[in-house]
Tab-separated table of N, CA and C in Angstrom:
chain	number	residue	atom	x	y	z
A	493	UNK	N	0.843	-1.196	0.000
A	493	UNK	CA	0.000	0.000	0.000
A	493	UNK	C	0.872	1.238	0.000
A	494	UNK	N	0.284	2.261	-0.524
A	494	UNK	CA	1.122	3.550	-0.661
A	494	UNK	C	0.293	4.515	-0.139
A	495	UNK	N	0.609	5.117	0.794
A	495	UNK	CA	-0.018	6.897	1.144
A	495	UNK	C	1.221	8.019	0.365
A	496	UNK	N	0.384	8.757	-0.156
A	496	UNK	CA	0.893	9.834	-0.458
A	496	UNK	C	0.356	11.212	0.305
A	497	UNK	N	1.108	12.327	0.112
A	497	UNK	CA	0.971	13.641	0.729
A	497	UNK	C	1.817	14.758	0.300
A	498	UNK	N	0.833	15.034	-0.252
A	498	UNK	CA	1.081	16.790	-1.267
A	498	UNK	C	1.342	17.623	-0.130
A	499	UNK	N	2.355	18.712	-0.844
A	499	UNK	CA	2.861	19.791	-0.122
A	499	UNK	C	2.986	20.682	-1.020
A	500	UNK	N	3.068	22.217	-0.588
A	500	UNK	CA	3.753	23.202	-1.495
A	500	UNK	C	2.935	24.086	-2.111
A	501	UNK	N	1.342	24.017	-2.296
A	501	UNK	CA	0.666	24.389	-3.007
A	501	UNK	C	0.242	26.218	-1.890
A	502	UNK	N	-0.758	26.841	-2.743
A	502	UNK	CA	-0.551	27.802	-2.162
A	502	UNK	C	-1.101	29.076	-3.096
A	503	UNK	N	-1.157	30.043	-2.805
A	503	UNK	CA	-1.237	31.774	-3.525
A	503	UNK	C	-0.155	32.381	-4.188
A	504	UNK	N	-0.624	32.494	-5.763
A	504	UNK	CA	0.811	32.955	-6.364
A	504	UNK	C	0.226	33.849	-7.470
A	505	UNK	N	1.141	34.878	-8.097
A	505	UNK	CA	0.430	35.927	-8.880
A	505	UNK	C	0.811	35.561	-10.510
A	506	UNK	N	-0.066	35.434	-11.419
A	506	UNK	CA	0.299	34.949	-12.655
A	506	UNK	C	1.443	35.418	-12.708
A	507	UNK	N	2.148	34.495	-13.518
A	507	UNK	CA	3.565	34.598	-14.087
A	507	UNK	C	4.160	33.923	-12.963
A	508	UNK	N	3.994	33.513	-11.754
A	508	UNK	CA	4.844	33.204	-11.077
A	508	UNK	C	5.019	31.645	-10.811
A	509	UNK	N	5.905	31.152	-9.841
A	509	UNK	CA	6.030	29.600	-9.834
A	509	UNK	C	5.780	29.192	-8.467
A	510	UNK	N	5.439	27.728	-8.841
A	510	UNK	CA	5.459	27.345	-7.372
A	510	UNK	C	6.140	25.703	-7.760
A	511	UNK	N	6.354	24.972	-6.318
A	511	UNK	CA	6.958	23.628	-6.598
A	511	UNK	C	6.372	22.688	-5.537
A	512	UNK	N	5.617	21.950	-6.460
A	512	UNK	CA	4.408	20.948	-5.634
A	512	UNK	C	5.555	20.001	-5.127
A	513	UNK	N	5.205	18.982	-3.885
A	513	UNK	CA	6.064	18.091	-3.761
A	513	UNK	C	5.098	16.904	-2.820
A	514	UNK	N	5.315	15.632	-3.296
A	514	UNK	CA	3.957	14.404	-3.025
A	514	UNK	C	5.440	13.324	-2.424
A	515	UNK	N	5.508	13.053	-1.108
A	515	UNK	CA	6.101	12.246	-0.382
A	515	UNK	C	4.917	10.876	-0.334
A	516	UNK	N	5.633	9.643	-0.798
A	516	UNK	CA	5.376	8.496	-0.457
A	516	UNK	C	5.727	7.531	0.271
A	517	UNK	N	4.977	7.123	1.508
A	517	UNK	CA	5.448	6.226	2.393
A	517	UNK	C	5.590	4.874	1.718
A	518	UNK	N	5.900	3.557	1.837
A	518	UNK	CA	6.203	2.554	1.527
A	518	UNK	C	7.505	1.918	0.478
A	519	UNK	N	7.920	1.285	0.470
A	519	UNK	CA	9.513	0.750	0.250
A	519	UNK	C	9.606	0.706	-1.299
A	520	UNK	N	8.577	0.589	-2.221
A	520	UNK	CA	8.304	0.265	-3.457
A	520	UNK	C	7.990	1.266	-4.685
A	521	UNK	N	8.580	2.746	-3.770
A	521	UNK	CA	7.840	3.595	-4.434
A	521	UNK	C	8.793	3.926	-5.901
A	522	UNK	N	9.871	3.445	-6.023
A	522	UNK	CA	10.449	3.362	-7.789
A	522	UNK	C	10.047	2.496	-8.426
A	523	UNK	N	8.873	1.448	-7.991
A	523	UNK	CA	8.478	1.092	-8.761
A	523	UNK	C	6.683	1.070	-9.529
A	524	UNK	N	6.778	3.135	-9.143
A	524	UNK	CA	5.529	3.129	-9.348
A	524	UNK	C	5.577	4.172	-10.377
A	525	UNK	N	4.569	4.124	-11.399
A	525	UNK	CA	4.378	5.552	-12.193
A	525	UNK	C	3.868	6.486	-11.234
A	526	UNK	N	4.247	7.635	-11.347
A	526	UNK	CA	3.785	8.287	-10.478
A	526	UNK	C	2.985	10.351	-11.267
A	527	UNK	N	1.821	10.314	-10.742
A	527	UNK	CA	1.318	11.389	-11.670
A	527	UNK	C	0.759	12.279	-10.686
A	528	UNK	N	0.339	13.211	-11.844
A	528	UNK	CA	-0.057	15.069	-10.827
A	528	UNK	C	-1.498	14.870	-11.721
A	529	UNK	N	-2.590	15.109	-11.105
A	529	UNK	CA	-4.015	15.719	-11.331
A	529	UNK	C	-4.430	16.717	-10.938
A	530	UNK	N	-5.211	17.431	-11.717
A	530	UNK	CA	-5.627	18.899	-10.980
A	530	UNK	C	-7.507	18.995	-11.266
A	531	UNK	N	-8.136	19.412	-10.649
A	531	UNK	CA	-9.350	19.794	-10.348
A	531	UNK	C	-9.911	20.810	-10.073
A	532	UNK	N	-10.023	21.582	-11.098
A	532	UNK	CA	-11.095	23.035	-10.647
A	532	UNK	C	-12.340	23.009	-10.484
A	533	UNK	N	-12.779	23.756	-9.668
A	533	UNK	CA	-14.078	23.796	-9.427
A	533	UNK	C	-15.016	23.739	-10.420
A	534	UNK	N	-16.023	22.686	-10.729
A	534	UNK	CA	-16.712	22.905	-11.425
A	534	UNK	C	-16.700	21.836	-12.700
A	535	UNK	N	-15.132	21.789	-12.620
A	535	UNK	CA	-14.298	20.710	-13.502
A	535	UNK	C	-14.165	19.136	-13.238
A	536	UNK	N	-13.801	18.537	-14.223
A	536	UNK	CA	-13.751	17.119	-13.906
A	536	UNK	C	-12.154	16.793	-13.397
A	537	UNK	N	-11.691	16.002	-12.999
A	537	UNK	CA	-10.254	15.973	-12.967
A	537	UNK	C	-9.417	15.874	-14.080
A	538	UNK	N	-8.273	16.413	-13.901
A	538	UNK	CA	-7.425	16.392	-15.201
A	538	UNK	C	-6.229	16.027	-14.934
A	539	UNK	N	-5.762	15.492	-16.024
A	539	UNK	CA	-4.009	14.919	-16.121
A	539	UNK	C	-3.323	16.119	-16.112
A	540	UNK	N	-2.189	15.840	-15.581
A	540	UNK	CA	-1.629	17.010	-15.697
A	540	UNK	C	-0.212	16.700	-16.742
A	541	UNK	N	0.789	15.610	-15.680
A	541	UNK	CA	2.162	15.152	-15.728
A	541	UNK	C	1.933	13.944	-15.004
A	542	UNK	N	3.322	13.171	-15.809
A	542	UNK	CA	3.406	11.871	-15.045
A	542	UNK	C	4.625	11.452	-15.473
A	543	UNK	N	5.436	10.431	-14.924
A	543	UNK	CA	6.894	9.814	-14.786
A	543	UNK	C	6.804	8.857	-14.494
A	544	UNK	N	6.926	7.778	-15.373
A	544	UNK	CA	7.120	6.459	-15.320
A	544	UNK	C	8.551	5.748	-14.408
A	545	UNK	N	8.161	4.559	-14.177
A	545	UNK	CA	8.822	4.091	-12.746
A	545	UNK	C	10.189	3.499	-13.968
A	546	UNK	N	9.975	3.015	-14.672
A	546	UNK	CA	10.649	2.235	-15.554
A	546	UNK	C	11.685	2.733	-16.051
A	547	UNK	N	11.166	3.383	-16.964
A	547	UNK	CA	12.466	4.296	-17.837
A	547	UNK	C	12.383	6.092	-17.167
A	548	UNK	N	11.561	6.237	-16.535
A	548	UNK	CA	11.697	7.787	-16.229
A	548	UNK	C	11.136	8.424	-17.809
A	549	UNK	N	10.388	8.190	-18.227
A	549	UNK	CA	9.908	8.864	-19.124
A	549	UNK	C	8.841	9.858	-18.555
A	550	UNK	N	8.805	10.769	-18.965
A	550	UNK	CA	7.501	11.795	-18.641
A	550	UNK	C	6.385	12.250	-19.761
A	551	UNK	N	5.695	12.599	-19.313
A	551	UNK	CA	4.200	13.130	-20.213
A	551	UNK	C	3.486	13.990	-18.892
A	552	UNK	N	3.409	14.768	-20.488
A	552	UNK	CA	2.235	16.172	-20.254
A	552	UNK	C	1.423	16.344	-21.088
A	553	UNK	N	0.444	17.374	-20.312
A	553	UNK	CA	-0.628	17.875	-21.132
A	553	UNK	C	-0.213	19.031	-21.864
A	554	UNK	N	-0.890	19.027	-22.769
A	554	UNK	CA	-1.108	19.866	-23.820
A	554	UNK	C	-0.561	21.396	-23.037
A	555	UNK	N	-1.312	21.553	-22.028
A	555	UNK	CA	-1.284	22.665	-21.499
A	555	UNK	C	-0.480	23.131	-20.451
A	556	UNK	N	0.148	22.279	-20.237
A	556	UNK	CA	0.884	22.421	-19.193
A	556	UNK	C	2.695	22.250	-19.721
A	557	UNK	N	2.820	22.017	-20.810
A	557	UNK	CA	3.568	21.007	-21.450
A	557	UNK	C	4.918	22.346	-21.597
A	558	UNK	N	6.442	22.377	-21.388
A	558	UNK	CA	6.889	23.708	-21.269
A	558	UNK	C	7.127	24.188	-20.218
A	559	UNK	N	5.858	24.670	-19.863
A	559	UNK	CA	6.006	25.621	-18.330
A	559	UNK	C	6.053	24.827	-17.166
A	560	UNK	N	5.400	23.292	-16.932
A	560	UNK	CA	5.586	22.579	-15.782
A	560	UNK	C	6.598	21.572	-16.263
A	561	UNK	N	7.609	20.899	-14.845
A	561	UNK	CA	8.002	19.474	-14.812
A	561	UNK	C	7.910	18.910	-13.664
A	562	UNK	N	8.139	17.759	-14.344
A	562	UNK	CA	7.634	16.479	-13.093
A	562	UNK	C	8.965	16.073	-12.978
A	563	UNK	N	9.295	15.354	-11.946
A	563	UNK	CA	10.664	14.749	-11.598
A	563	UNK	C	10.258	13.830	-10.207
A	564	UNK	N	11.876	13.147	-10.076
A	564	UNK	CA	11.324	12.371	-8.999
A	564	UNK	C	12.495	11.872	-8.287
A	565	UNK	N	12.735	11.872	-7.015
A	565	UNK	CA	13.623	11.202	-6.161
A	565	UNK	C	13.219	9.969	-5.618
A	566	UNK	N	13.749	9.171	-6.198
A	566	UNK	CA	13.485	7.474	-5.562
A	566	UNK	C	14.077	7.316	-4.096
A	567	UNK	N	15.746	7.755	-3.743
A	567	UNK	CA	15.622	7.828	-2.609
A	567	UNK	C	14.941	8.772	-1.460
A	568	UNK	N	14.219	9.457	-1.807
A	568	UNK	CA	13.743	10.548	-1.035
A	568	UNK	C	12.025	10.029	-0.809
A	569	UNK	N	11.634	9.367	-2.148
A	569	UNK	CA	10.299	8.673	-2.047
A	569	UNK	C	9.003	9.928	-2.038
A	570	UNK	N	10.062	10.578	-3.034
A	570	UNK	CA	9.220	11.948	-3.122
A	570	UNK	C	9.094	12.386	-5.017
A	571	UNK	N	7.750	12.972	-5.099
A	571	UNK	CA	7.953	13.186	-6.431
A	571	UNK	C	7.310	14.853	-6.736
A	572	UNK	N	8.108	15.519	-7.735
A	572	UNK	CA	7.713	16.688	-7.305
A	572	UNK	C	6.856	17.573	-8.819
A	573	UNK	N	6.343	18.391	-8.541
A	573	UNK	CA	5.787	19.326	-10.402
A	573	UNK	C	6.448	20.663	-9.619
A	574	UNK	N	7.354	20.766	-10.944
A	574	UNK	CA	7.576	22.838	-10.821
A	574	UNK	C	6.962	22.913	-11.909
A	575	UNK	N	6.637	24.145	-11.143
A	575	UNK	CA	5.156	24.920	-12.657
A	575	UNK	C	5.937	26.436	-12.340
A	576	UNK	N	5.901	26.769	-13.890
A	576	UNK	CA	6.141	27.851	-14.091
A	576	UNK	C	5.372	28.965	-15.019
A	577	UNK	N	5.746	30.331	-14.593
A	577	UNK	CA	4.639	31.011	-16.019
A	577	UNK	C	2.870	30.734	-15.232
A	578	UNK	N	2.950	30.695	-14.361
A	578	UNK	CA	1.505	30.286	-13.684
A	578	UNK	C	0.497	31.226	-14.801
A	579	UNK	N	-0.513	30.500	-14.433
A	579	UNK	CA	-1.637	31.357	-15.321
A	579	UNK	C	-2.886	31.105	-14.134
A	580	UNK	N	-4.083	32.351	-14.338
A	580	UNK	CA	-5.192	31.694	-13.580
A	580	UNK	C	-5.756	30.781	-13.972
A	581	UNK	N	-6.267	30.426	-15.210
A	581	UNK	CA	-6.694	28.954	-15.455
A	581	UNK	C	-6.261	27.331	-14.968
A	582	UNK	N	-4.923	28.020	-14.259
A	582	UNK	CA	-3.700	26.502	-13.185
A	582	UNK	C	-4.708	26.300	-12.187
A	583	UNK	N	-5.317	27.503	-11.454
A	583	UNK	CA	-6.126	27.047	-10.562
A	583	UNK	C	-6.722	26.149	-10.287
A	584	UNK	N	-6.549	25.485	-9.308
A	584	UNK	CA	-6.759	23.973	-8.880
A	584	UNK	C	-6.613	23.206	-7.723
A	585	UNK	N	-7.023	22.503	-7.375
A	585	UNK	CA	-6.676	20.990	-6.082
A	585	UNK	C	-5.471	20.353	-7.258
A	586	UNK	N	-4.542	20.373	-6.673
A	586	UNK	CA	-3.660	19.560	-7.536
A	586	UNK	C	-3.382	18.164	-6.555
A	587	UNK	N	-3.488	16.872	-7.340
A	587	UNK	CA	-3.592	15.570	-6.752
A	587	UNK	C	-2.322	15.079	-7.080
A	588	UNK	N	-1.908	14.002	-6.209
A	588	UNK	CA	-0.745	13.295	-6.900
A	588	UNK	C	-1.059	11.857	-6.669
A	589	UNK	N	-1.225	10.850	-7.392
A	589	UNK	CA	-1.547	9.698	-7.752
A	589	UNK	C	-0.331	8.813	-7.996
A	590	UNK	N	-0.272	7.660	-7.815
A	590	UNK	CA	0.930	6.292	-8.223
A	590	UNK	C	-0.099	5.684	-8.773
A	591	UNK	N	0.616	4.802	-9.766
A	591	UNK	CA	0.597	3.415	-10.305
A	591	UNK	C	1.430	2.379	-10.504
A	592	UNK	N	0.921	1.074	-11.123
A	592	UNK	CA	2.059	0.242	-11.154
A	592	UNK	C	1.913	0.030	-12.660
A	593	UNK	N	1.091	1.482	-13.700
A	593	UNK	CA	1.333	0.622	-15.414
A	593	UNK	C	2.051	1.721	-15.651
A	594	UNK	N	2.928	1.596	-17.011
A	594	UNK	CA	3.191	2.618	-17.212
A	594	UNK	C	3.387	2.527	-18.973
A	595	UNK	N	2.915	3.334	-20.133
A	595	UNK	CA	2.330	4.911	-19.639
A	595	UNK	C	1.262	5.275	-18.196
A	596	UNK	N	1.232	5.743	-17.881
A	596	UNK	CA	0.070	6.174	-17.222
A	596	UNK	C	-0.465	7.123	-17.084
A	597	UNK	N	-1.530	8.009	-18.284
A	597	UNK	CA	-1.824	9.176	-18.607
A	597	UNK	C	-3.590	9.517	-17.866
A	598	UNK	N	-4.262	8.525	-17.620
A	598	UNK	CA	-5.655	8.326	-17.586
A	598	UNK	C	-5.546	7.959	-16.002
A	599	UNK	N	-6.878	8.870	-14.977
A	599	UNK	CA	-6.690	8.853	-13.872
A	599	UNK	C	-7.604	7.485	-13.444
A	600	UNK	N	-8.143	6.789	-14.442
A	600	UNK	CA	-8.604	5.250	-14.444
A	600	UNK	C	-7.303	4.130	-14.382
A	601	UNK	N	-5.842	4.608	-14.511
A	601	UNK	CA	-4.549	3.612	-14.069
A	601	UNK	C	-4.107	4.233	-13.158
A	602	UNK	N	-4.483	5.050	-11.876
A	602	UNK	CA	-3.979	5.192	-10.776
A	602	UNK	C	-4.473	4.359	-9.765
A	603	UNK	N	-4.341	4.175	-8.856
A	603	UNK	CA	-4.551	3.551	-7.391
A	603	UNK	C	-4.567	4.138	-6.342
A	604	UNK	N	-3.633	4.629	-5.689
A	604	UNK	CA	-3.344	5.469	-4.829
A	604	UNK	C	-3.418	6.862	-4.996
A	605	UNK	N	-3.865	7.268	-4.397
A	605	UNK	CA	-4.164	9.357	-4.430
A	605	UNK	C	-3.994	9.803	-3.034
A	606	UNK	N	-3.095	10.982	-3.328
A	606	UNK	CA	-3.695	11.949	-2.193
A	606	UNK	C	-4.538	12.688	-1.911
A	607	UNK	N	-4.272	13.706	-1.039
A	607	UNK	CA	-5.890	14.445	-0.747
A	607	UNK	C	-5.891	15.859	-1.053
A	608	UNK	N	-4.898	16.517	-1.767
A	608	UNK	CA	-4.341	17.408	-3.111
A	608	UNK	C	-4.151	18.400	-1.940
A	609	UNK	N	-3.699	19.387	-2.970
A	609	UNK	CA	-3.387	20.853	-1.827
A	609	UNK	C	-3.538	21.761	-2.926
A	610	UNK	N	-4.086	22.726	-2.489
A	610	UNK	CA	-4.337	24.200	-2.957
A	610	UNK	C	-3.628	24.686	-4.256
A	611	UNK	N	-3.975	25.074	-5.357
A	611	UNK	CA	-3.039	25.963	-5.926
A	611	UNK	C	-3.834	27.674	-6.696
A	612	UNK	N	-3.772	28.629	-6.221
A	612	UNK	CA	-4.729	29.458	-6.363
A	612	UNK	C	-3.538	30.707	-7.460
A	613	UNK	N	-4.156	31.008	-8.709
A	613	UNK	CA	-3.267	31.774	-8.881
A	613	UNK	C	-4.062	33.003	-9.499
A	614	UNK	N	-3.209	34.146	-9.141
A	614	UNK	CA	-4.252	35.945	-9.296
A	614	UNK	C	-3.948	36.267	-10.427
A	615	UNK	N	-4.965	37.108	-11.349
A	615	UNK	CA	-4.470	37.758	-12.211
A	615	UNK	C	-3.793	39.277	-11.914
C-alpha cells in the first residue's frame, strides 16, 4: 500500500512559480508511475504530468507542457511538479496519484491518491 501527501501548493500571482512536492510512504515507491491531477471547481479531474517508474519517461498535457516538470527522487520517495509562467486557469486541487502501469496518462490507471493541496493563482 502507498499513502501519499502533497505539499507546497498555495497563492501565487500569474507569471509566477510554485513547486508541488507528493512524499510516499512505503519501500516500493520506484516502482511506481507516479502522476499530478488537478481539479477546478466545477471541472472534472485532469491529467496534468506523469513519470514512469521504468524508464523515467515523462508526459504532459497539452497545457501544461513547457512551463511545468515532473521529476522524482526514488531515494527521497518523493515526487515533485515545478510549474512555471503560472496562469489563472492553473487554478486547482492539484492531486498526486501512483501506479504500477506505465504509460500512465488516464486517472482510471492510478490507485493510490492523495488528498491534493491548494493551488490558487491571481491575475
Amino acid at each position: 500500500q502507498v499513502q501519499l501527501v502533497e505539499s507546497g501548493g498555495g497563492l501565487v500571482q500569474a507569471g509566477g512559480s510554485l513547486r508541488l512536492s507528493c512524499a510516499a510512504s512505503g519501500r516500493t515507491f520506484s516502482y511506481y508511475t507516479m502522476g499530478w491531477f488537478r481539479q477546478a471547481p466545477g471541472k472534472e479531474r485532469e491529467f496534468v504530468a506523469a513519470i514512469s517508474w521504468s524508464d523515467g519517461s515523462t508526459y504532459y498535457a497539452d497545457s501544461v507542457e513547457v512551463r511545468f516538470t515532473i521529476s522524482r527522487d526514488n531515494a527521497k520517495n518523493t515526487v515533485y511538479l515545478q510549474m512555471y509562467h503560472l496562469k489563472p486557469a492553473d487554478t486547482a486541487v492539484y492531486y498526486c496519484a501512483a501506479s504500477r502501469v506505465a504509460p500512465a496518462i488516464t486517472a482510471a490507471r492510478y490507485y493510490y491518491w492523495g488528498q491534493g493541496t491548494q493551488v490558487t493563482v491571481s491575475s
